Coordinates of C-alpha atoms (C1' of nucleotides) in Angstrom, one line a residue:
Chain A
X1 CA 6.7 44.4 -27.3
X2 CA 10.2 45.0 -26.0
X3 CA 10.8 41.3 -25.2
X4 CA 12.3 39.3 -28.1
X5 CA 10.4 36.3 -29.3
X6 CA 13.1 33.7 -28.6
X7 CA 13.5 35.0 -25.1
X8 CA 9.9 34.8 -24.3
X9 CA 9.6 31.3 -25.6
X10 CA 12.6 30.2 -23.5
X11 CA 11.0 31.9 -20.5
X12 CA 7.6 30.1 -21.0
X13 CA 9.3 26.7 -21.5
X14 CA 11.3 27.2 -18.3
X15 CA 8.3 28.1 -16.4
X16 CA 6.5 25.1 -17.6
X17 CA 9.4 22.8 -16.8
X18 CA 9.4 24.2 -13.2
X19 CA 5.6 23.6 -12.9
X20 CA 6.0 20.0 -14.1
X21 CA 8.9 19.6 -11.7
X22 CA 6.9 20.8 -8.7
X23 CA 3.9 18.7 -9.8
X24 CA 6.0 15.5 -9.8
X25 CA 7.6 16.3 -6.5
X26 CA 4.4 17.5 -4.8
X27 CA 2.4 14.4 -5.6
X28 CA 5.0 12.3 -3.8
X29 CA 5.9 14.6 -1.0
X30 CA 3.1 17.1 -0.4
X31 CA 3.6 20.8 0.3
X32 CA 5.9 20.8 3.3
X33 CA 7.8 17.9 1.9
X34 CA 8.6 19.6 -1.4
X35 CA 11.7 21.8 -1.2
X36 CA 12.6 24.5 -3.6
X37 CA 16.0 22.8 -4.1
X38 CA 14.2 19.6 -5.1
X39 CA 12.1 21.5 -7.6
X40 CA 15.1 23.3 -9.0
X41 CA 17.1 20.1 -9.6
X42 CA 14.1 18.2 -11.0
X43 CA 13.5 21.0 -13.4
X44 CA 17.1 21.1 -14.5
X45 CA 17.3 24.8 -13.6
X46 CA 19.2 26.4 -10.7
X47 CA 17.2 27.6 -7.7
X48 CA 17.8 31.2 -8.7
X49 CA 15.8 30.7 -11.8
X50 CA 12.9 29.3 -9.9
X51 CA 12.8 32.4 -7.8
X52 CA 13.1 34.5 -10.9
X53 CA 9.9 32.9 -12.4
X54 CA 8.0 32.6 -9.2
X55 CA 7.7 35.0 -6.3
X56 CA 8.1 32.3 -3.6
X57 CA 7.1 28.7 -2.7
X58 CA 3.5 29.7 -1.8
X59 CA 2.9 31.4 -5.2
X60 CA 4.6 28.6 -7.0
X61 CA 1.9 26.2 -5.6
X62 CA -0.9 28.7 -6.3
X63 CA 0.1 28.8 -9.9
X64 CA 0.5 25.0 -10.0
X65 CA -3.1 24.6 -8.7
X66 CA -4.4 27.1 -11.3
X67 CA -2.4 25.3 -14.1
X68 CA -3.8 21.9 -13.1
X69 CA -7.3 23.2 -12.8
X70 CA -7.2 24.6 -16.3
X71 CA -6.1 21.3 -17.6
X72 CA -8.9 19.6 -15.8
X73 CA -11.5 22.0 -17.0
X74 CA -10.4 21.5 -20.6
X75 CA -10.7 17.8 -20.3
X76 CA -13.9 17.7 -18.3
X77 CA -15.9 20.7 -19.3
X78 CA -19.1 18.8 -19.9
X79 CA -19.1 16.2 -17.2
X80 CA -21.4 13.8 -19.0
X81 CA -23.3 11.3 -16.9
X82 CA -22.7 10.9 -13.2
X83 CA -21.4 7.4 -13.9
X84 CA -18.9 8.7 -16.4
X85 CA -17.7 11.4 -13.9
X86 CA -17.2 8.8 -11.1
X87 CA -15.5 6.4 -13.6
X88 CA -13.0 9.1 -14.6
X89 CA -12.5 10.6 -11.1
X90 CA -12.0 7.3 -9.3
X91 CA -9.8 5.5 -11.8
X92 CA -7.7 8.6 -12.3
X93 CA -7.2 8.6 -8.5
X94 CA -5.2 5.4 -8.9
X95 CA -3.2 6.8 -11.8
X96 CA -2.5 10.0 -10.1
X97 CA -0.7 8.4 -7.2
X98 CA 1.4 6.1 -9.4
X99 CA 2.6 8.5 -12.1
X100 CA 2.2 11.7 -13.8
X101 CA 0.4 10.1 -16.8
X102 CA -2.7 12.1 -15.7
X103 CA -1.6 15.5 -14.7
X104 CA -5.1 16.8 -14.3
X105 CA -5.9 14.1 -11.8
X106 CA -2.6 14.7 -10.0
X107 CA -4.0 18.0 -9.0
X108 CA -6.5 16.5 -6.8
X109 CA -4.0 14.4 -5.0
X110 CA -1.9 17.5 -4.3
X111 CA -5.1 19.3 -3.3
X112 CA -6.0 16.9 -0.6
X113 CA -2.6 17.6 1.0
X114 CA -3.8 21.2 1.4
X115 CA -7.1 20.1 2.9
X116 CA -5.2 18.9 5.8
X117 CA -2.7 21.7 5.9
X118 CA -4.7 23.8 8.3
X119 CA -1.9 25.3 10.1
X120 CA -1.8 28.7 8.6
X121 CA -5.1 30.0 7.5
X122 CA -3.3 32.6 5.4
X123 CA -1.5 30.1 3.2
X124 CA -2.5 31.3 -0.2
X125 CA -2.1 27.9 -1.8
X126 CA -4.5 26.3 0.6
X127 CA -7.0 29.1 0.1
X128 CA -6.7 28.6 -3.7
X129 CA -7.3 24.9 -3.3
X130 CA -10.4 25.5 -1.2
X131 CA -11.7 28.1 -3.7
X132 CA -11.3 25.7 -6.6
X133 CA -12.9 22.9 -4.6
X134 CA -15.9 25.1 -4.1
X135 CA -16.0 26.1 -7.7
X136 CA -15.8 22.5 -8.9
X137 CA -18.6 21.6 -6.5
X138 CA -20.9 24.2 -7.9
X139 CA -20.1 23.2 -11.4
X140 CA -20.9 19.6 -10.8
X141 CA -24.0 20.4 -8.9
X142 CA -25.4 22.5 -11.7
X143 CA -24.6 19.8 -14.3
X144 CA -26.4 17.2 -12.2
X145 CA -29.3 19.5 -11.5
X146 CA -29.9 19.7 -15.3
X147 CA -30.1 15.9 -15.5
X148 CA -33.5 15.7 -13.8
X149 CA -35.7 18.1 -15.8
X150 CA -38.9 16.1 -15.2
X151 CA -39.0 16.5 -11.4
X152 CA -40.1 19.5 -9.3
X153 CA -37.4 22.2 -9.0
X154 CA -36.8 21.9 -5.2
X155 CA -36.5 18.1 -5.4
X156 CA -34.1 18.2 -8.3
X157 CA -32.0 20.8 -6.5
X158 CA -31.7 18.8 -3.3
X159 CA -31.0 15.6 -5.2
X160 CA -28.2 17.3 -7.2
X161 CA -26.7 18.7 -4.1
X162 CA -26.8 15.3 -2.3
X163 CA -25.3 13.5 -5.2
X164 CA -22.5 16.0 -5.5
X165 CA -21.7 15.7 -1.8
X166 CA -21.8 11.9 -1.9
X167 CA -19.8 11.8 -5.2
X168 CA -17.2 14.1 -3.9
X169 CA -16.8 12.1 -0.7
X170 CA -16.4 8.9 -2.7
X171 CA -13.8 10.3 -5.1
X172 CA -11.9 11.9 -2.2
X173 CA -12.1 8.6 -0.4
X174 CA -10.7 6.6 -3.2
X175 CA -7.9 9.2 -3.6
X176 CA -7.0 8.5 0.0
X177 CA -7.1 4.8 -0.8
X178 CA -4.7 5.3 -3.7
X179 CA -2.3 7.4 -1.6
X180 CA -2.4 4.8 1.1
X181 CA -1.5 2.1 -1.4
X182 CA -4.7 0.1 -0.8
X183 CA -4.7 -3.0 -3.0
X184 CA -8.1 -2.6 -4.7
X185 CA -9.5 -2.5 -8.2
X186 CA -10.4 1.1 -8.7
X187 CA -12.2 0.5 -12.0
X188 CA -14.5 -2.0 -10.3
X189 CA -15.3 0.3 -7.4
X190 CA -16.0 3.2 -9.6
X191 CA -18.9 1.2 -11.0
X192 CA -20.1 0.1 -7.6
X193 CA -20.0 3.7 -6.4
X194 CA -22.1 4.7 -9.4
X195 CA -24.5 1.9 -8.7
X196 CA -24.9 3.0 -5.1
X197 CA -25.6 6.6 -6.1
X198 CA -28.0 5.6 -8.8
X199 CA -30.0 3.6 -6.4
X200 CA -30.3 6.7 -4.2
X201 CA -31.7 8.5 -7.3
X202 CA -34.1 5.7 -8.0
X203 CA -35.5 5.6 -4.5
X204 CA -36.0 9.3 -4.2
X205 CA -37.5 9.8 -7.6
X206 CA -40.2 7.1 -7.2
X207 CA -43.4 8.7 -8.3
X208 CA -41.8 11.6 -10.2
X209 CA -40.0 10.0 -13.0
X210 CA -43.0 9.0 -15.0
X211 CA -45.5 11.4 -13.5
Chain B
X1 CA 10.5 -2.1 41.7
X2 CA 13.3 0.5 42.1
X3 CA 11.1 3.3 40.9
X4 CA 9.1 5.1 43.6
X5 CA 5.3 5.2 43.1
X6 CA 5.0 9.0 43.0
X7 CA 7.8 9.3 40.5
X8 CA 6.2 6.8 38.1
X9 CA 2.8 8.5 38.4
X10 CA 4.4 11.8 37.5
X11 CA 6.2 10.2 34.6
X12 CA 3.0 8.6 33.3
X13 CA 1.0 11.8 33.6
X14 CA 3.7 13.8 31.8
X15 CA 3.8 11.3 29.0
X16 CA 0.1 11.5 28.7
X17 CA 0.1 15.3 28.7
X18 CA 2.7 15.2 25.9
X19 CA 0.5 12.8 23.8
X20 CA -2.5 15.0 24.3
X21 CA -0.4 18.0 23.2
X22 CA 0.9 16.3 20.1
X23 CA -2.6 15.1 19.2
X24 CA -4.0 18.6 19.5
X25 CA -1.3 20.1 17.3
X26 CA -1.1 17.3 14.8
X27 CA -4.8 17.5 14.0
X28 CA -4.3 21.1 13.1
X29 CA -0.9 21.0 11.4
X30 CA -0.1 17.5 10.3
X31 CA 3.2 15.7 10.8
X32 CA 5.6 18.2 9.2
X33 CA 3.7 21.1 10.5
X34 CA 3.9 20.0 14.1
X35 CA 7.2 21.1 15.7
X36 CA 8.6 19.6 18.9
X37 CA 8.8 23.1 20.4
X38 CA 5.0 23.4 19.8
X39 CA 4.4 20.1 21.4
X40 CA 6.5 21.1 24.4
X41 CA 4.8 24.4 25.0
X42 CA 1.3 22.9 24.5
X43 CA 2.1 20.2 27.1
X44 CA 3.5 22.7 29.5
X45 CA 6.8 20.9 29.7
X46 CA 10.1 22.0 28.3
X47 CA 11.4 20.4 25.2
X48 CA 14.0 18.5 27.1
X49 CA 11.3 16.5 28.9
X50 CA 9.7 15.6 25.6
X51 CA 12.9 14.0 24.4
X52 CA 13.3 12.3 27.8
X53 CA 10.0 10.6 27.4
X54 CA 10.2 9.9 23.6
X55 CA 13.1 8.9 21.5
X56 CA 12.4 11.4 18.7
X57 CA 9.6 13.0 16.7
X58 CA 9.0 9.8 14.6
X59 CA 8.6 7.6 17.7
X60 CA 6.4 10.2 19.3
X61 CA 4.0 9.9 16.5
X62 CA 4.2 6.1 16.4
X63 CA 3.1 6.1 20.1
X64 CA 0.4 8.6 19.4
X65 CA -1.1 6.4 16.7
X66 CA -0.9 3.4 19.0
X67 CA -2.5 5.3 21.8
X68 CA -5.4 6.6 19.7
X69 CA -6.0 3.2 18.1
X70 CA -6.3 1.6 21.6
X71 CA -8.9 4.2 22.5
X72 CA -10.8 3.5 19.3
X73 CA -10.7 -0.2 19.8
X74 CA -12.1 0.1 23.3
X75 CA -14.9 2.3 22.1
X76 CA -15.7 0.3 18.9
X77 CA -14.8 -3.3 19.6
X78 CA -18.1 -4.7 18.3
X79 CA -18.9 -2.4 15.4
X80 CA -22.6 -3.2 15.5
X81 CA -24.6 -2.7 12.3
X82 CA -23.0 -1.2 9.2
X83 CA -25.3 1.8 9.7
X84 CA -24.1 2.4 13.2
X85 CA -20.5 2.2 12.1
X86 CA -21.0 4.8 9.3
X87 CA -23.1 7.0 11.6
X88 CA -20.3 7.0 14.2
X89 CA -17.4 7.3 11.7
X90 CA -18.9 10.1 9.6
X91 CA -20.3 12.2 12.4
X92 CA -17.0 11.8 14.3
X93 CA -15.2 13.1 11.3
X94 CA -16.8 16.5 11.7
X95 CA -16.0 16.5 15.4
X96 CA -12.4 15.4 15.0
X97 CA -11.6 18.4 12.8
X98 CA -13.2 20.9 15.0
X99 CA -12.0 19.8 18.5
X100 CA -10.5 17.1 20.6
X101 CA -13.8 16.1 22.0
X102 CA -13.4 12.8 20.2
X103 CA -9.8 11.8 20.6
X104 CA -10.4 8.4 18.9
X105 CA -11.8 10.0 15.9
X106 CA -8.9 12.5 15.8
X107 CA -6.7 9.6 15.1
X108 CA -8.1 9.1 11.7
X109 CA -7.7 12.8 10.8
X110 CA -4.0 12.6 11.7
X111 CA -3.8 9.3 9.9
X112 CA -4.9 10.7 6.6
X113 CA -2.0 13.2 6.8
X114 CA 0.3 10.2 6.8
X115 CA -1.5 8.6 3.8
X116 CA -0.2 11.5 1.8
X117 CA 3.2 11.7 3.5
X118 CA 4.8 9.4 0.9
X119 CA 8.1 11.1 0.8
X120 CA 10.1 8.7 3.0
X121 CA 9.0 5.1 2.8
X122 CA 11.0 4.5 6.0
X123 CA 9.0 6.9 8.1
X124 CA 7.9 4.6 11.0
X125 CA 4.9 6.7 11.8
X126 CA 3.6 6.4 8.3
X127 CA 4.2 2.6 8.3
X128 CA 2.4 2.3 11.6
X129 CA -0.6 4.2 10.2
X130 CA -0.7 1.9 7.2
X131 CA -0.5 -1.2 9.4
X132 CA -3.3 0.0 11.6
X133 CA -5.4 0.9 8.5
X134 CA -5.0 -2.7 7.3
X135 CA -5.8 -4.2 10.7
X136 CA -8.9 -2.0 10.9
X137 CA -10.0 -3.0 7.5
X138 CA -9.6 -6.7 8.3
X139 CA -11.5 -6.2 11.5
X140 CA -14.4 -4.5 9.8
X141 CA -14.5 -7.0 6.9
X142 CA -14.8 -9.9 9.4
X143 CA -17.6 -8.3 11.3
X144 CA -19.5 -7.5 8.1
X145 CA -19.0 -11.0 6.8
X146 CA -20.7 -12.5 9.9
X147 CA -23.7 -10.3 9.2
X148 CA -24.8 -12.4 6.3
X149 CA -25.0 -16.0 7.5
X150 CA -27.7 -17.1 5.2
X151 CA -25.9 -16.6 1.9
X152 CA -23.2 -18.8 0.3
X153 CA -19.7 -18.2 1.7
X154 CA -18.1 -16.8 -1.4
X155 CA -20.9 -14.4 -2.0
X156 CA -20.8 -13.2 1.6
X157 CA -17.1 -12.9 1.5
X158 CA -17.1 -10.7 -1.6
X159 CA -20.0 -8.6 -0.3
X160 CA -18.3 -7.9 3.0
X161 CA -15.1 -6.9 1.2
X162 CA -16.9 -4.6 -1.1
X163 CA -18.9 -3.0 1.7
X164 CA -15.7 -2.5 3.7
X165 CA -14.0 -0.8 0.7
X166 CA -16.9 1.4 0.0
X167 CA -17.5 2.2 3.6
X168 CA -13.8 3.2 4.1
X169 CA -13.9 5.4 1.0
X170 CA -17.0 7.1 2.3
X171 CA -15.6 7.7 5.8
X172 CA -12.3 8.9 4.5
X173 CA -14.1 11.1 2.0
X174 CA -16.1 12.8 4.7
X175 CA -13.0 13.3 6.8
X176 CA -11.6 15.1 3.8
X177 CA -14.7 17.2 3.7
X178 CA -14.4 18.0 7.4
X179 CA -10.8 19.0 7.0
X180 CA -11.6 21.2 4.0
X181 CA -14.3 22.9 6.0
X182 CA -17.2 21.9 3.7
X183 CA -20.4 23.2 4.9
X184 CA -22.5 20.1 5.1
X185 CA -24.7 18.2 7.5
X186 CA -22.5 15.2 8.4
X187 CA -25.3 13.4 10.3
X188 CA -27.6 13.6 7.4
X189 CA -25.0 12.2 5.0
X190 CA -24.0 9.4 7.3
X191 CA -27.6 8.2 6.8
X192 CA -27.5 8.7 3.1
X193 CA -24.2 6.8 2.9
X194 CA -25.8 3.9 4.8
X195 CA -28.8 4.0 2.5
X196 CA -26.6 3.7 -0.5
X197 CA -24.6 0.8 0.8
X198 CA -27.7 -1.0 2.0
X199 CA -29.2 -0.8 -1.5
X200 CA -26.0 -2.4 -2.8
X201 CA -26.6 -5.3 -0.4
X202 CA -30.3 -5.6 -1.3
X203 CA -29.5 -5.7 -5.0
X204 CA -26.8 -8.3 -4.7
X205 CA -28.6 -10.6 -2.2
X206 CA -31.8 -10.8 -4.3
X207 CA -32.7 -14.5 -4.3
X208 CA -30.5 -15.5 -1.4
X209 CA -32.0 -13.7 1.5
X210 CA -35.0 -15.8 1.8
X211 CA -33.8 -18.9 0.0
Chain C
dG1 C1' 12.5 13.8 35.8
dT2 C1' 12.8 18.7 34.7
dC3 C1' 14.7 22.5 32.5
dT4 C1' 18.1 25.8 29.8
dA5 C1' 21.3 26.6 26.4
dT6 C1' 23.1 25.4 22.3
dA7 C1' 25.0 22.4 18.6
dG8 C1' 23.9 21.1 13.9
dT9 C1' 21.4 21.1 9.9
dA10 C1' 18.1 21.9 6.4
dA11 C1' 15.2 25.0 4.0
dG12 C1' 13.4 29.5 2.1
dA13 C1' 15.0 33.4 0.1
dT14 C1' 18.3 37.0 -1.9
dA15 C1' 22.5 39.3 -4.1
dG16 C1' 25.0 40.0 -7.7
dA17 C1' 28.2 38.2 -11.5
dC18 C1' 27.5 36.7 -16.1
Chain D
dG1 C1' 17.3 34.8 -18.0
dT2 C1' 20.7 31.8 -15.8
dC3 C1' 23.5 30.5 -12.2
dT4 C1' 26.5 30.5 -7.6
dA5 C1' 27.3 31.8 -3.2
dT6 C1' 25.4 33.1 0.8
dC7 C1' 22.3 35.1 4.4
dT8 C1' 18.7 34.0 7.7
dT9 C1' 15.6 31.5 10.1
dA10 C1' 13.5 27.6 12.1
dC11 C1' 13.6 23.1 13.6
dT12 C1' 15.5 18.5 15.4
dA13 C1' 18.1 16.9 18.8
dT14 C1' 21.6 16.8 22.6
dA15 C1' 24.5 18.2 26.7
dG16 C1' 24.6 19.0 31.1
dA17 C1' 23.1 21.6 35.4
dC18 C1' 19.7 21.0 38.9

DNA sequence: GTCTATAGTAAGATAGAC
DNA sequence: GTCTATCTTACTATAGAC
């Protein structure tokens, strides 16, 4: 390659510093509230460098979403049991709002900002969030579907879909609670949420489980 | 009074037109995304009139939140059964994102924008949203608490609190789903959500209900 | 109370030296 | 690749005629 090694490393580390900076600001301020000047100063680089590494603000957020989603996938590839998934998602919600200890979780808090950012349908960052949201939903649905091998296919399919919808609503809802600063014990409610969903499973699978 | 009747009526109707305008814009664009020029043009009045009726953008949103909360209270004063509450809240979520058919519900969609608008702690509109959120939570908790007169006070208290937290997470979560444009049947999931919460009640009250 | 014109400012983005 | 200076636009808010 024509690029020298040291240069490329410097470039990559700057890029990462900028992504970390925009993550830390975006969690606090959302999309509109995060300014490029903020990002630059938080990253320690001048604003010119930000625009050298990223085309514009929109693309910067697109790459941030991709970056966070990669981190999430690596940490959550096999989701495990539904209870584990809820446990992780809901307690991470609380963490994400407070600090950057859980960067993967922070992604979802930023993402929700985009859910409400309906102004311009052609905002690429919003479109990317919605795409990842869909992909994640499919992923979770498939995993859940495989958890009920002993029931008829159509029943398992519908059950997995319902659980995925309910689980997503619950995790999103607790992320809202975290953002609003509600004074609740997220760990405890993660368990209660799992209890509630499991009882839905039990009710619906009566007659199939041991058939 | 020194104000002539016709003048006051005109003033009130203009004020209301502006509130309707900001509501319609805010549901689509959030706080930062709604500009005073947008509001003015949607209301049919020039921007100068908007500033004549409202001190500034922040106060405009404060009054919008108050206005919507009043509408909500009038429509929901006795919440009825938990199932009814969820039914209303969750199916209204879908409506709120699509149109202004349900202005009271729209309030909550705007509100969620403020939950994530953490940038300035001294944003009065955000503070008002959080205050109303708390008030609503207390209100719902009290109503739920009264639904279980046959169980020990501390058990009923904790149950009501847990149900209120879970119910709020579910309704917020479905509002997110509506904002994200998820293709789901909100009416159906309102029932499922109620089923799930009712099973929590059943489990916990075993031994008390008919004691 | 309504409306126009405009002041003031903040933010996204670029040019060009180094 | 880094950094500064600056252009441009868009938005909040006000002044002042009517």
